[in-house]
Amino acid sequence: MVSLARKNLFQDLPRFVVAQAGIMFAVSLVTIQTGIFNGFTRSTSLLIDNSNADIWVASEDMRYLDLTLPMPLERVTQAQQVKGVNRAEALIVGGAVWRRPSGEITPVRVVGFNPDGQLFKPWDISQGNLSQLKQPYTVMLDDSDKDGLKVERPGEAAEIGSFPARVVGFTKGIRSVVSSAFVFASLENAYAYDNSPLASAPDNPPRPPGLTATDRITYILIRAQPGTDLQDLQQRLEAALPETRAYTREEMARLNQVYWQKSTGVGFILGLGAVVGVVVGLVIVGQILYASVSDHLKEFGTLKAMGSSDWFIYGVIIKQALWMAVLGYLPGMALCFALGAWTLEAQAIEILISPITATGVFGITIVMCIGAAVFAIQKVTHLDPAIVFKA
Amino acid sequence: MDKLTPPVELQRITPAKAVVASGIEMIFQSGAERFQALRGIELEIFSDDLELLMGPSGSGKTTLLSILSGILTPTAGTVELLGQEITGLSRGKLAKFRLKNIGFIFQDFNLFPALTAQENVEAVLNLKGIRRQAAKHQAQQLLEQVGLADKVKSLPRDLSGGQKQRVAIARALAGSPRLIMADEPTAALDSQNGHAVIELLRKLAKEEDCTVLMVTHDPRIMDVADRIVYLEDGMISPQAPHFFPVADGASSS
């Protein structure tokens, strides 16, 4: 079948290229805004999503991961006694100040965990190993924070609060856009850093002591015994551990995501950007299709006079719109993937383009182009075929 | 008219009427303004004839052609094409009727500029439900028939005026319609091309059992018509107006 739609579209190549650039722009804008939103959302719950815990126990006053009240370490032992608990581990999350050798200070987020534990550990280690963190005053950083913390390789040292911090390894891609740089340490080291006064580090500080039952931790990570109903276990944990609340991992992640989305308005801002992208695309495609239909009005009139149905002509215009959608979407999406890879590599900022996002944006592109086609179709609907006899 | 008269044994005894228009009135109204383009048109056109519709500008030729093609609906009167009354048909049914039975030729050719000569013909065949190889083959045959076998892959912009009109004729013939409605098909052509096109149309009318109704101003082609209908002030004139040359062979309405 002769494709009048395709041939009409490619007949005026410069106009076609301008149209495709417009659609590419719209596709890229929607995809990047959505991708940044997804990446942002994921990064707010990065530590939670990558833990191996079924349940996170937190202070009942907790608002989000970084804003909570501590609880004594003895709660871990108490949690271990609760029916249905297979394993309980402590986690310390707290803010501290990183002092570079040059004297500059930078805020960091110290994450203390048991290097021999099972429920939390940095998941992508590019240099060093976890057992090195058992040594006093040792830390792991993320590759993406090397510049910010002025550290290049393992063995280099800085200070956290009034204690030294020797870098023993690096992780890859563990960075949150809503948090300071993560500094991974053992529970003992993290506790020391967390409670360190902001003063210069003494020479040869004492080895951090082991934690006692009254020492403060931030979260308890729980692994349930196989077959345990998590809702029941949450209730039992809350009953057994005073002033706490128990969240499944998904609930905890969601709580953080919602907090950041609402408190920062980022969802609204990025959503607005995406809507602007769709509107701009709609206007551009609409204009191009309308102009194309106007240019080919006599041809459509000829088709009508010869007896073609209105729907055949609508089909030609809609096919044109679909061609424009597909040929604008593919390079637009390729551009977004390339940009996403670059931002991740250069800035460790993830533009998360999931298959759902890619499919959704394709759907939006199609709807956008068909919408523009419907606008252009109006011109044909009222076309009098008798125009063909007017020279 | 001798050269057009078939041998006695082949002459039509009761010639079929391809077009019967009766009591056609056409009034255009725009706000308070009212313009009567046609009045009391009574017209019969016989099958396989090539008939010309002539008259001065504004006499209503194009309006009448549009009505006889089922593109315009008259204010009053009826039109019967190929034995079917079309004035009462819905828009959709009229479109289907035109698609099946009428081929169109336009003054400005109205070819699809993005399509090659073959694709222009093929597109109409596609519209009529003929697809793929069959459509390609038929389109090539039709272009061959109008003497454009070597131009099948040419775009309209690469064709001369005469060649474009030949493509338009091939397109009009696609799907073997019984009627061809032509609006000033030679107006944009020089004398030589104009004559060639008319000769082609006349030949096709006779060989393809096709009735051709043609609006024209062109006195050069009067001698090839079977009959000429003159319009003046929206009415059929019993004879050629004084400023019109009279054809040697064709009978007047």
XYZ file of C-alpha atoms in Angstrom:
644
model
C 0.000 0.000 0.000
C 1.338 3.401 -0.957
C 2.189 5.296 2.215
C 0.956 8.791 1.503
C 1.579 9.663 5.144
C 5.260 8.727 5.080
C 5.893 10.267 1.673
C 4.149 13.524 2.587
C 6.167 13.667 5.772
C 9.543 13.185 4.138
C 8.705 15.390 1.172
C 9.762 18.522 3.010
C 12.895 17.363 4.780
C 13.889 20.615 6.545
C 10.432 20.945 8.038
C 10.497 17.293 9.043
C 13.856 17.740 10.791
C 12.539 20.764 12.696
C 9.497 18.759 13.753
C 11.632 15.864 14.911
C 13.876 18.210 16.869
C 10.775 19.530 18.612
C 9.565 16.055 19.496
C 13.055 15.042 20.614
C 13.113 18.056 22.873
C 9.741 17.163 24.363
C 10.705 13.500 24.810
C 14.011 14.448 26.408
C 12.424 16.971 28.731
C 9.779 14.530 29.942
C 12.257 11.653 30.257
C 14.930 13.643 32.043
C 12.476 15.211 34.465
C 10.932 11.832 35.196
C 14.363 10.194 35.349
C 15.690 12.797 37.772
C 12.558 12.360 39.874
C 12.984 8.569 39.886
C 16.696 8.858 40.623
C 16.018 11.349 43.390
C 13.324 9.149 44.889
C 15.544 6.105 44.773
C 18.474 7.906 46.282
C 16.403 8.967 49.313
C 15.960 5.331 50.275
C 19.227 3.983 48.924
C 20.564 2.576 52.221
C 17.187 1.084 53.108
C 16.563 -0.569 49.750
C 20.003 -2.164 49.820
C 19.782 -3.528 53.355
C 18.994 -7.190 53.913
C 16.584 -6.463 56.745
C 12.935 -7.419 56.676
C 12.107 -4.838 59.329
C 13.647 -1.576 60.471
C 13.000 -0.625 64.097
C 13.259 3.103 64.760
C 12.365 5.617 67.424
C 8.665 6.355 67.422
C 9.626 9.999 66.782
C 11.468 9.277 63.575
C 10.470 11.462 60.612
C 12.948 10.165 58.081
C 16.275 8.348 58.042
C 18.383 11.307 59.087
C 15.950 12.780 61.599
C 15.288 10.452 64.481
C 16.078 9.915 68.127
C 18.530 7.315 69.362
C 17.787 4.195 71.406
C 20.043 2.137 73.695
C 21.961 -0.803 72.260
C 20.201 -3.121 74.729
C 17.125 -2.853 72.479
C 19.005 -5.063 70.016
C 19.301 -7.827 72.605
C 15.635 -7.348 73.516
C 14.638 -7.525 69.876
C 16.583 -10.742 69.465
C 14.304 -12.280 72.155
C 11.108 -11.465 70.287
C 9.374 -14.456 68.795
C 9.894 -14.664 65.046
C 13.182 -12.707 65.011
C 15.988 -14.591 63.322
C 18.613 -11.904 63.646
C 18.888 -8.332 64.961
C 21.694 -5.891 64.238
C 22.398 -2.323 65.247
C 22.877 0.529 62.801
C 24.174 3.989 63.569
C 23.391 6.869 61.219
C 24.595 10.263 62.263
C 26.000 13.523 61.040
C 29.629 14.504 61.574
C 32.221 16.875 60.227
C 35.016 15.754 57.924
C 38.170 17.815 58.167
C 40.565 17.563 55.266
C 44.313 17.714 55.867
C 44.188 21.219 54.455
C 41.848 22.179 57.291
C 38.648 22.567 55.250
C 35.594 21.004 56.798
C 32.707 19.206 55.072
C 29.587 17.619 56.531
C 29.400 13.852 56.212
C 26.886 11.163 57.122
C 28.534 8.408 59.156
C 26.925 4.991 58.751
C 28.039 2.519 61.422
C 27.348 -1.180 61.027
C 28.749 -4.529 62.084
C 31.324 -5.544 59.425
C 30.631 -9.186 60.359
C 26.897 -8.682 60.245
C 24.468 -9.797 57.576
C 21.753 -7.184 57.479
C 23.659 -4.154 56.288
C 26.903 -3.564 54.461
C 28.059 -1.369 51.580
C 27.007 -3.325 48.519
C 29.425 -2.304 45.841
C 33.008 -2.128 47.074
C 35.497 -1.035 44.419
C 38.609 -0.995 46.639
C 39.437 -2.566 50.042
C 37.363 -4.991 52.095
C 34.977 -4.832 54.993
C 37.244 -6.562 57.522
C 39.616 -3.589 57.319
C 36.890 -1.508 58.916
C 37.373 -3.424 62.177
C 40.597 -1.506 62.718
C 40.230 1.644 64.840
C 39.378 4.854 63.074
C 39.031 3.397 59.616
C 36.390 4.333 57.065
C 35.196 3.627 53.563
C 34.020 6.360 51.218
C 32.323 6.415 47.864
C 34.282 6.977 44.668
C 31.963 9.855 43.763
C 32.921 11.724 46.962
C 36.669 11.598 46.392
C 36.721 15.131 45.018
C 34.474 16.571 47.688
C 36.405 14.971 50.551
C 39.775 15.497 48.861
C 40.755 11.847 49.061
C 42.250 9.949 46.187
C 43.328 6.519 47.366
C 43.212 4.084 50.295
C 45.612 4.912 53.105
C 44.948 8.639 53.041
C 43.769 10.217 56.256
C 41.513 12.997 57.447
C 39.655 13.720 60.655
C 36.090 13.244 61.766
C 35.332 15.415 64.724
C 38.264 14.966 67.046
C 39.302 11.561 65.762
C 41.429 10.505 62.839
C 39.794 8.757 59.881
C 41.937 6.546 57.673
C 40.429 5.561 54.354
C 40.709 1.794 53.778
C 38.484 1.390 50.758
C 35.938 2.789 48.376
C 32.425 1.957 47.312
C 30.916 2.689 43.925
C 27.692 4.568 43.276
C 26.483 4.874 46.879
C 25.465 8.491 46.928
C 22.276 10.238 47.850
C 21.271 13.619 46.546
C 19.534 14.385 49.853
C 22.406 13.438 52.115
C 25.978 14.443 52.772
C 28.704 12.060 51.640
C 28.371 8.630 53.243
C 31.237 7.482 55.459
C 31.011 3.778 56.270
C 32.553 2.587 59.528
C 32.252 -0.128 62.136
C 29.725 0.449 64.947
C 32.527 1.267 67.407
C 34.223 3.777 65.111
C 30.905 5.308 64.078
C 29.875 5.658 67.725
C 33.158 7.405 68.484
C 32.758 9.763 65.531
C 29.130 10.394 66.343
C 29.949 11.452 69.869
C 33.155 13.253 69.120
C 33.541 16.866 70.151
C 34.436 19.230 67.335
C 38.061 19.722 68.226
C 41.400 18.861 66.712
C 42.343 15.204 66.786
C 44.696 14.233 69.597
C 47.802 12.263 68.766
C 47.315 8.517 69.205
C 43.722 8.557 70.458
C 42.619 5.499 72.408
C 41.052 2.621 70.489
C 37.251 3.056 70.411
C 35.779 0.847 73.127
C 33.124 -1.798 72.370
C 29.558 -0.607 72.705
C 27.752 -1.133 76.003
C 24.063 -1.768 76.567
C 23.347 1.895 77.254
C 25.259 3.280 74.280
C 23.026 4.925 71.728
C 22.337 3.485 68.355
C 19.935 4.720 65.642
C 18.169 1.708 64.160
C 17.732 -1.993 64.723
C 17.656 -4.120 61.624
C 15.636 -7.313 61.897
C 15.588 -10.440 59.832
C 12.472 -12.509 60.435
C 12.473 -16.252 60.759
C 11.246 -17.912 57.590
C 7.454 -18.099 57.426
C 6.916 -15.351 59.990
C 4.076 -12.950 59.339
C 5.808 -9.571 59.164
C 2.791 -7.592 60.329
C 2.510 -9.721 63.465
C 6.236 -9.435 64.027
C 6.067 -5.640 63.692
C 3.403 -5.566 66.397
C 5.370 -7.860 68.686
C 8.525 -5.756 68.238
C 6.705 -2.509 69.010
C 5.222 -4.098 72.116
C 8.561 -5.450 73.284
C 10.657 -2.372 72.533
C 9.358 0.760 74.257
C 9.100 4.017 72.302
C 9.843 2.374 68.986
C 8.064 1.707 65.744
C 8.757 -1.170 63.422
C 8.594 -0.706 59.645
C 8.969 -3.242 56.910
C 11.817 -2.338 54.566
C 9.321 -1.202 51.941
C 7.417 0.935 54.442
C 10.631 2.523 55.641
C 11.742 3.251 52.082
C 8.360 4.702 51.186
C 8.297 6.866 54.306
C 11.623 8.411 53.317
C 10.623 8.877 49.700
C 7.346 10.564 50.588
C 9.063 12.788 53.141
C 11.569 14.090 50.616
C 9.054 14.403 47.813
C 6.707 16.437 49.984
C 9.178 18.446 51.978
C 11.195 19.537 48.970
C 8.355 19.852 46.460
C 10.679 18.104 44.056
C 7.878 15.925 42.714
C 5.832 18.990 41.874
C 8.732 20.871 40.284
C 9.926 17.944 38.177
C 6.345 16.997 37.324
C 5.744 20.558 36.180
C 8.816 20.334 33.965
C 7.489 17.128 32.448
C 4.099 18.740 31.789
C 5.833 21.706 30.150
C 7.701 19.214 27.958
C 4.453 17.591 26.863
C 2.792 20.955 26.188
C 5.770 22.218 24.188
C 5.848 18.970 22.221
C 2.102 19.144 21.638
C 2.344 22.686 20.317
C 5.317 21.913 18.076
C 3.834 18.723 16.627
C 0.442 20.404 16.344
C 1.910 23.311 14.407
C 3.897 21.065 12.115
C 0.967 18.758 11.414
C -1.426 21.657 10.950
C 0.954 23.304 8.500
C 1.461 19.987 6.723
C -2.302 19.450 6.433
C -2.754 23.015 5.181
C -0.061 22.447 2.553
C -1.703 19.250 1.405
C -5.268 20.472 1.626
C -5.840 20.241 -2.105
C -4.578 16.654 -2.069
C -6.924 15.774 0.755
C -9.718 17.528 -1.157
C -8.820 15.458 -4.198
C -8.990 12.292 -2.129
C -12.375 13.344 -0.765
C -13.671 14.167 -4.253
C -12.485 10.819 -5.556
C -14.510 9.147 -2.855
C -12.107 8.444 -0.059
C -13.750 8.374 3.336
C -12.919 10.975 5.949
C -11.452 8.180 8.050
C -8.950 7.300 5.352
C -7.701 10.895 5.433
C -7.681 10.932 9.218
C -5.665 7.731 8.970
C -3.088 9.469 6.767
C -2.729 12.314 9.271
C -2.602 9.972 12.254
C 0.003 7.820 10.515
C 2.056 10.962 9.952
C 1.732 11.720 13.652
C 2.804 8.181 14.568
C 5.837 8.378 12.302
C 6.745 11.653 13.953
C 6.251 10.126 17.399
C 8.451 7.102 16.733
C 11.152 9.016 14.877
C 11.227 11.683 17.576
C 11.101 9.238 20.462
C 13.996 6.993 19.471
C 16.718 9.641 19.187
C 15.196 11.524 22.140
C 15.462 8.447 24.332
C 18.971 7.675 23.085
C 19.963 11.215 24.034
C 18.506 10.739 27.516
C 20.363 7.460 28.071
C 23.603 9.092 26.983
C 22.967 12.078 29.238
C 22.034 9.758 32.122
C 25.254 7.789 31.741
C 27.233 11.019 31.691
C 25.602 12.518 34.804
C 26.065 9.255 36.683
C 29.715 9.077 35.746
C 30.545 12.743 36.173
C 28.274 13.755 39.061
C 27.008 10.457 40.490
C 23.507 11.857 39.890
C 21.270 9.186 38.572
C 18.716 9.887 35.861
C 16.804 6.688 36.372
C 15.129 5.641 33.116
C 13.379 2.428 34.008
C 11.562 0.307 31.407
C 8.327 1.653 32.876
C 9.532 5.241 32.399
C 10.665 4.524 28.840
C 7.351 2.850 28.008
C 5.378 5.586 29.726
C 7.212 8.326 27.843
C 6.591 6.457 24.584
C 2.894 6.363 25.453
C 2.944 10.085 26.257
C 4.726 10.792 22.955
C 2.105 8.837 21.033
C -0.744 10.562 22.863
C 0.940 13.933 22.308
C 1.310 13.345 18.572
C -2.182 11.896 18.155
C -3.542 14.869 20.106
C -1.766 17.183 17.695
C -3.159 15.148 14.789
C -6.706 15.536 16.102
C -6.112 19.282 16.124
C -4.961 19.142 12.488
C -7.815 16.834 11.502
C -10.306 19.600 12.273
C -9.123 21.346 9.147
C -9.881 18.345 6.962
C -13.227 17.608 8.583
C -14.667 20.852 7.231
C -12.933 20.577 3.881
C -15.297 20.931 0.940
C -14.263 18.496 -1.797
C -15.628 20.963 -4.335
C -12.396 22.969 -3.893
C -10.778 20.545 -6.319
C -12.681 22.145 -9.172
C -11.436 25.618 -8.327
C -8.233 26.212 -10.181
C -19.754 13.354 -36.911
C -19.104 10.651 -39.526
C -15.789 9.610 -38.141
C -17.420 8.879 -34.767
C -20.384 6.931 -36.082
C -20.028 3.184 -35.516
C -21.065 0.674 -38.201
C -24.823 0.139 -38.385
C -24.681 -3.331 -36.849
C -22.925 -1.947 -33.754
C -25.108 1.116 -33.294
C -26.962 1.464 -30.023
C -30.643 0.879 -30.517
C -31.704 2.242 -27.145
C -28.621 3.931 -25.799
C -28.262 3.689 -22.007
C -28.275 6.932 -20.160
C -25.215 7.398 -17.971
C -26.368 10.708 -16.518
C -29.885 12.062 -16.097
C -30.271 15.423 -14.403
C -33.737 16.742 -13.880
C -34.935 20.116 -12.606
C -31.556 21.043 -11.144
C -31.489 24.309 -9.259
C -28.519 25.535 -7.270
C -28.650 28.521 -4.992
C -25.666 29.686 -2.955
C -26.502 31.738 0.071
C -24.010 33.720 2.107
C -25.681 35.772 4.807
C -28.256 37.933 3.143
C -26.709 37.411 -0.270
C -28.263 34.845 -2.513
C -26.905 33.701 -5.823
C -28.642 31.317 -8.164
C -25.974 29.441 -10.064
C -28.192 26.950 -11.914
C -31.820 27.030 -12.977
C -34.009 24.303 -14.321
C -31.262 22.114 -15.754
C -32.547 19.106 -17.687
C -29.775 16.965 -19.085
C -29.256 13.434 -20.339
C -25.861 12.012 -21.242
C -25.569 8.721 -23.032
C -23.129 5.976 -22.148
C -19.756 5.946 -23.873
C -20.191 9.489 -25.158
C -17.656 12.220 -24.772
C -19.629 15.333 -24.007
C -18.437 18.830 -23.470
C -19.943 21.317 -21.085
C -19.133 24.768 -22.390
C -20.037 28.284 -21.535
C -18.594 31.563 -20.433
C -17.012 32.044 -17.020
C -19.633 32.143 -14.291
C -22.185 30.291 -16.382
C -22.354 27.445 -13.825
C -20.335 24.753 -15.633
C -18.195 23.775 -12.662
C -21.154 23.883 -10.306
C -23.081 21.583 -12.642
C -20.091 19.241 -12.942
C -19.794 19.132 -9.141
C -23.482 18.284 -8.852
C -23.345 15.657 -11.577
C -20.337 14.121 -9.799
C -22.165 13.900 -6.504
C -19.776 16.338 -4.859
C -22.349 19.089 -4.444
C -25.968 18.527 -3.552
C -28.372 20.650 -5.596
C -30.885 22.922 -3.939
C -33.584 21.244 -6.009
C -33.841 18.531 -8.630
C -32.492 15.024 -8.971
C -29.432 13.395 -10.476
C -29.350 9.834 -11.652
C -25.946 8.323 -12.418
C -25.710 4.904 -14.064
C -29.304 4.236 -13.160
C -28.957 5.206 -9.527
C -30.531 8.277 -8.048
C -27.760 9.915 -6.028
C -29.317 13.135 -4.773
C -30.746 11.489 -1.691
C -27.662 9.512 -0.754
C -25.773 10.218 2.456
C -22.282 11.721 2.276
C -20.701 8.371 2.996
C -22.726 6.527 0.370
C -22.044 9.276 -2.154
C -18.314 8.967 -1.474
C -18.494 5.215 -2.011
C -20.464 5.715 -5.211
C -17.891 8.176 -6.545
C -15.032 5.906 -5.593
C -16.550 2.987 -7.424
C -17.967 4.690 -10.500
C -16.325 8.025 -11.215
C -12.837 8.998 -12.287
C -11.803 12.647 -11.972
C -9.466 14.793 -14.017
C -8.640 18.297 -12.844
C -7.389 21.431 -14.501
C -4.353 21.583 -12.175
C -3.831 17.809 -12.358
C -4.061 17.531 -8.532
C -1.427 14.823 -8.412
C 0.136 13.956 -5.065
C 3.526 15.660 -5.352
C 5.255 13.284 -2.936
C 4.239 10.206 -4.932
C 5.704 8.927 -8.182
C 3.515 8.597 -11.258
C 2.977 4.926 -10.495
C 2.220 5.591 -6.834
C -0.299 8.269 -7.769
C -2.252 5.687 -9.721
C -1.598 2.975 -7.161
C -2.959 5.139 -4.342
C -6.363 5.299 -6.041
C -6.293 1.566 -6.695
C -5.484 1.071 -3.019
C -8.463 3.233 -2.119
C -10.602 0.958 -4.265
C -9.364 -2.081 -2.370
C -6.754 -3.273 -4.866
C -3.519 -3.887 -2.996
C 0.156 -4.720 -3.344
C 1.362 -6.395 -6.528
C -2.020 -6.274 -8.249
C -2.160 -2.517 -7.727
C 1.432 -2.049 -8.889
C 0.811 -4.113 -11.993
C -2.420 -2.311 -12.880
C -0.830 1.087 -12.281
C 2.017 0.213 -14.640
C -0.461 -0.987 -17.266
C -2.512 2.191 -17.032
C 0.565 4.380 -17.354
C 1.643 2.304 -20.330
C -1.800 2.846 -21.811
C -1.389 6.628 -21.605
C 2.118 6.433 -23.046
C 4.107 6.909 -19.864
C 5.680 3.489 -19.446
C 9.067 5.122 -19.020
C 7.912 7.620 -16.414
C 6.487 5.339 -13.758
C 9.140 6.280 -11.211
C 9.059 9.997 -11.950
C 7.743 12.482 -9.448
C 5.187 15.007 -10.734
C 7.768 17.802 -10.467
C 9.879 15.987 -13.056
C 7.032 15.687 -15.573
C 5.810 18.164 -18.176
C 2.258 19.510 -18.040
C 1.094 17.054 -20.680
C 2.713 14.149 -18.886
C 1.147 15.165 -15.584
C -2.275 15.238 -17.219
C -1.630 11.779 -18.657
C -0.821 10.524 -15.163
C -4.053 12.154 -13.995
C -5.918 10.344 -16.779
C -4.318 7.038 -15.796
C -5.325 7.745 -12.220
C -8.878 8.578 -13.290
C -9.050 5.286 -15.157
C -7.834 3.273 -12.162
C -10.368 0.679 -11.202
C -12.259 1.070 -14.525
C -14.869 3.683 -13.594
C -17.914 4.047 -15.839
C -17.853 7.835 -15.742
C -15.074 10.334 -16.090
C -15.622 13.909 -14.977
C -13.002 16.275 -16.294
C -12.662 19.922 -15.356
C -10.778 21.962 -17.950
C -8.249 19.182 -18.566
C -6.510 21.063 -21.335
C -6.507 24.525 -19.816
C -2.977 24.229 -18.470
C -1.613 22.571 -21.603
C -0.271 23.885 -24.865
C -2.096 23.166 -28.072
C -0.185 19.999 -28.943
C -0.463 18.468 -25.477
C -4.072 19.563 -25.208
C -4.976 17.744 -28.376
C -3.049 14.657 -27.371
C -4.863 14.523 -24.073
C -8.273 14.913 -25.687
C -7.518 12.283 -28.300
C -6.518 9.984 -25.501
C -9.724 10.672 -23.604
C -11.846 10.123 -26.676
C -10.087 6.861 -27.444
C -10.534 5.700 -23.861
C -14.193 6.681 -23.869
C -14.775 4.434 -26.825
C -12.459 1.580 -25.908
C -13.080 1.457 -22.188
C -16.884 1.891 -22.293
C -16.535 5.039 -20.345
C -18.701 8.142 -20.465
C -16.695 11.338 -20.369
C -18.179 14.664 -19.328
C -15.776 17.508 -19.703
C -16.014 21.154 -18.720
C -13.946 23.203 -21.087
C -13.398 26.600 -22.571
C -11.125 25.172 -25.197
C -12.591 25.566 -28.713
C -9.709 23.426 -30.115
C -11.289 20.251 -28.825
C -14.879 20.807 -29.872
C -14.588 18.636 -32.954
C -13.831 15.453 -31.004
C -16.936 15.611 -28.820
C -20.065 13.580 -29.419
C -22.149 16.434 -28.123
C -21.694 19.850 -26.636
C -23.892 21.286 -23.924
C -23.836 25.075 -23.658
C -24.532 26.824 -20.413
C -25.327 30.464 -20.088
C -26.421 32.248 -16.905
C -27.000 28.932 -15.165
C -29.277 27.576 -17.874
C -28.745 25.220 -20.757
C -28.710 27.155 -23.958
C -30.400 25.451 -26.926
C -27.567 26.570 -29.146
C -24.095 27.946 -28.869
C -23.986 31.517 -27.708
C -23.007 33.897 -30.488
C -19.509 34.345 -29.124
C -18.823 30.595 -29.184
C -17.491 28.860 -32.259
C -19.643 25.957 -33.409
C -18.093 22.528 -33.780
C -18.087 20.853 -37.143
C -18.938 17.356 -36.009
C -20.541 17.464 -32.616
C -24.212 18.053 -32.099
C -25.264 20.786 -29.749
C -27.745 20.358 -26.919
